[in-house]
Short mmCIF file of C-alpha atoms in Angstrom, two decimals:
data_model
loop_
_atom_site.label_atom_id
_atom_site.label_comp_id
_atom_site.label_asym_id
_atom_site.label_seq_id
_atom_site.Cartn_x
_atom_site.Cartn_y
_atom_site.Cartn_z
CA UNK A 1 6.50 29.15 22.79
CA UNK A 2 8.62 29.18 19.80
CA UNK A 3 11.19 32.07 21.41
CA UNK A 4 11.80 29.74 24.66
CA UNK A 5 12.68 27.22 22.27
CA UNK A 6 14.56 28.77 19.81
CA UNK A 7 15.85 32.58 21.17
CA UNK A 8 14.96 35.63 22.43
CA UNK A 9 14.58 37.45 18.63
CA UNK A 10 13.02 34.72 17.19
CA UNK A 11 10.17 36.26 14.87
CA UNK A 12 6.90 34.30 14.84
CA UNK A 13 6.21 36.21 11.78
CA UNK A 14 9.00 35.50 9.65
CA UNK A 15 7.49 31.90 10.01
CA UNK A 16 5.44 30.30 7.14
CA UNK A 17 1.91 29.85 7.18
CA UNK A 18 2.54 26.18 6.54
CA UNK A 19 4.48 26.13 9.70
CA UNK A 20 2.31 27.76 11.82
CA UNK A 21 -0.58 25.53 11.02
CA UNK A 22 1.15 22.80 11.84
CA UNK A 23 1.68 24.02 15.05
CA UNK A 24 -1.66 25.31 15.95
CA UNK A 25 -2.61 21.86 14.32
CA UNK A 26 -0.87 20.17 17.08
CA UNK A 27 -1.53 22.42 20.46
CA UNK A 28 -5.02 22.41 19.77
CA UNK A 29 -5.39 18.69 19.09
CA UNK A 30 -2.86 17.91 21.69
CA UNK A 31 -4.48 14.51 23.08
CA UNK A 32 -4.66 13.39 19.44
CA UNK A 33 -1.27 14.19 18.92
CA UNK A 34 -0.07 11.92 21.24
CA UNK A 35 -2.44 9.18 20.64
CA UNK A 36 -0.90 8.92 17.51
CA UNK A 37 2.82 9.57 18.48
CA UNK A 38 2.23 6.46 20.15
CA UNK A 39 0.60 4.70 17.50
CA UNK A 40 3.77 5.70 15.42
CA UNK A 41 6.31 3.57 17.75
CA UNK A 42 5.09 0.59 16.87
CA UNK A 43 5.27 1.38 13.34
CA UNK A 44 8.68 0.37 12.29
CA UNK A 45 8.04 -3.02 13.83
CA UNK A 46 4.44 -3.91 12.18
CA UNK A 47 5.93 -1.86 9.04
CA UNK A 48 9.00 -4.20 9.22
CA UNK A 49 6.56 -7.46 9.95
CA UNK A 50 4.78 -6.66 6.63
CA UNK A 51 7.85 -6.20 4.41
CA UNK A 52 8.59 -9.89 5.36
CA UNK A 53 9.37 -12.31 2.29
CA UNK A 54 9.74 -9.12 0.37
CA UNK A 55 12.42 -7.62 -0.55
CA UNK A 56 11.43 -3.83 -2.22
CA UNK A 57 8.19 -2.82 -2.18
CA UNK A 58 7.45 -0.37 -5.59
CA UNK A 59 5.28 2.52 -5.57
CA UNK A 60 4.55 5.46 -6.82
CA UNK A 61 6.41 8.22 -5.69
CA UNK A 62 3.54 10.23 -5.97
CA UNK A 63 -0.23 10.37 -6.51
CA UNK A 64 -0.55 12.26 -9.67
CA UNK A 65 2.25 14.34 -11.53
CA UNK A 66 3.41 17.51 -10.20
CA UNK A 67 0.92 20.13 -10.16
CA UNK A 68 1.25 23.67 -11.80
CA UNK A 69 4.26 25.66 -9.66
CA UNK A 70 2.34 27.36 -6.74
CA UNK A 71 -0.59 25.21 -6.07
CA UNK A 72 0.69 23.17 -3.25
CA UNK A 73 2.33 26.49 -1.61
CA UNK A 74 3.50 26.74 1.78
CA UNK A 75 1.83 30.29 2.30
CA UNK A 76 -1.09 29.36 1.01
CA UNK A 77 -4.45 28.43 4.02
CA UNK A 78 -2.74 25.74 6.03
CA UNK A 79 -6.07 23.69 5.80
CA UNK A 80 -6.28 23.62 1.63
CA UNK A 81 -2.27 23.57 1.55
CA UNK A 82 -2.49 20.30 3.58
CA UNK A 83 -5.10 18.79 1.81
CA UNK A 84 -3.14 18.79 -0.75
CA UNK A 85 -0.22 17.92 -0.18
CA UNK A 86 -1.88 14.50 1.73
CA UNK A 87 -3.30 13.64 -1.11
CA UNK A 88 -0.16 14.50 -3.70
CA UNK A 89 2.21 12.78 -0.85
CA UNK A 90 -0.03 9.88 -0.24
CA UNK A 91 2.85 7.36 -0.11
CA UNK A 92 6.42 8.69 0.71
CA UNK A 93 5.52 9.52 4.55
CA UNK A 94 5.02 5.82 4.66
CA UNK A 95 8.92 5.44 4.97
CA UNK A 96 9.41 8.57 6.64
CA UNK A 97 7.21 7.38 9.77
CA UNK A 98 8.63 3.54 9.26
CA UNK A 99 12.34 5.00 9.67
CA UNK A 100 12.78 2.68 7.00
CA UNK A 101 15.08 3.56 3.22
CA UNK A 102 12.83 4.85 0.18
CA UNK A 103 13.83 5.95 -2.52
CA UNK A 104 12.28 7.93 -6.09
CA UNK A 105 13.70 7.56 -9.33
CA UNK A 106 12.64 9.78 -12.43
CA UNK A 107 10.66 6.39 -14.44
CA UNK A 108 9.15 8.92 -17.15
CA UNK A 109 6.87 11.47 -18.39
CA UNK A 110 3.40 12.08 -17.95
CA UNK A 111 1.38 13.36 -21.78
CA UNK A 112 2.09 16.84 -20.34
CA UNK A 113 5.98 16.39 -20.72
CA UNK A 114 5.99 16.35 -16.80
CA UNK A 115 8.06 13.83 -14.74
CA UNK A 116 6.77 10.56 -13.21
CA UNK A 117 8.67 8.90 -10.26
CA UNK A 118 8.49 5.44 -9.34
CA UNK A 119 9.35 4.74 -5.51
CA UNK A 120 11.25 1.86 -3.92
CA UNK A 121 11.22 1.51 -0.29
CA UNK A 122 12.42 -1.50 1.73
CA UNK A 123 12.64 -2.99 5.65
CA UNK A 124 14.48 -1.03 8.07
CA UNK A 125 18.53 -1.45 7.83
CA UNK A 126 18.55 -2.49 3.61
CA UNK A 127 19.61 1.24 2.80
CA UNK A 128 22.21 -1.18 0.55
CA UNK A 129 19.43 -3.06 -1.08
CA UNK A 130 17.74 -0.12 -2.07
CA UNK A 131 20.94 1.69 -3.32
CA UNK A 132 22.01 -1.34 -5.85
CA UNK A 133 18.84 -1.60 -7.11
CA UNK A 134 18.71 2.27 -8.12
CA UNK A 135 22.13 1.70 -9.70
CA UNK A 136 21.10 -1.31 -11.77
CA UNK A 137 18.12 0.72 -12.88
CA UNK A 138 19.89 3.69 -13.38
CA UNK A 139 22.04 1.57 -15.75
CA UNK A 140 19.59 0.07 -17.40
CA UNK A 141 16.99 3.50 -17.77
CA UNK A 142 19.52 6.55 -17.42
CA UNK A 143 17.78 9.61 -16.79
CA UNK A 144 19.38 11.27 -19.25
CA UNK A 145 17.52 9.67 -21.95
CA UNK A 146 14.32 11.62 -20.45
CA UNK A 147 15.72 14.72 -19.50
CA UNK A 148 15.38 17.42 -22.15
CA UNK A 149 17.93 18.95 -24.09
CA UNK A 150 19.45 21.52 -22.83
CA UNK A 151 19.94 24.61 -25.75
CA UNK A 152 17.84 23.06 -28.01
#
């Protein structure tokens, strides 16, 4: 229970719905759960194995630009709030899982003025690789070009 782990006055219902799903999510799928903890610690090294002769791999950040504020909600039904976000996130977790650098830079602007991110995530251990690149970009593409004016 959430109180033995955390304290005594921890309230269950100060928790978001989000949360809680993904809790119930995993002590009622328990076997599951573990099947694919293990699956996940071999990750890194077939994640690692497939970067070979490559140095960044480039994505997008995301699967389609930020929907309206709201709509991928933390309090809304765990079930439709991650649907969605699996299919909005469908590529970052990648990295996340890999323990492996990624990285999103603001690229441009969808026809609805909203921004586009392009990812670049690399082997386990080339943080540095990652980081120049970015720079070089950044250089080369400031944001600041994109951004909107502020005032006017």
């Amino acid at each position: 229970s959430a109180k033995f782990v955390m304290h005594r006055g921890f309230d269950l219902a100060q928790v978001e719905p989000f949360s809680l799903g993904m809790a119930r999510t995993f002590t009622s799928q328990r076997l599951a759960a573990l099947a694919a903890t293990r699956r996940l610690r071999g990750f890194t090294r077939r994640y690692t194995e497939a970067l070979q002769g490559w140095d960044v791999l480039v994505c997008p950040t995301t699967a389609s630009p930020a929907p309206p504020l709201g709509e991928l909600s933390s309090a809304a039904p765990f079930e439709s709030a991650y649907a969605g976000l699996c299919d909005f996130a469908a590529f970052t977790p990648i990295q996340n899982a890999a323990g492996a650098p990624g990285l999103s830079l603001p690229w441009g602007r969808s026809a609805a003025g909203v921004p586009i991110g392009v990812q670049l995530a690399a082997a386990p251990g080339r943080d540095g690789l990652l980081l120049e690149m970015a720079q070089v970009l950044e250089a080369t593409r400031p944001w600041q070009r994109l951004a909107p004016m502020l005032g006017g």
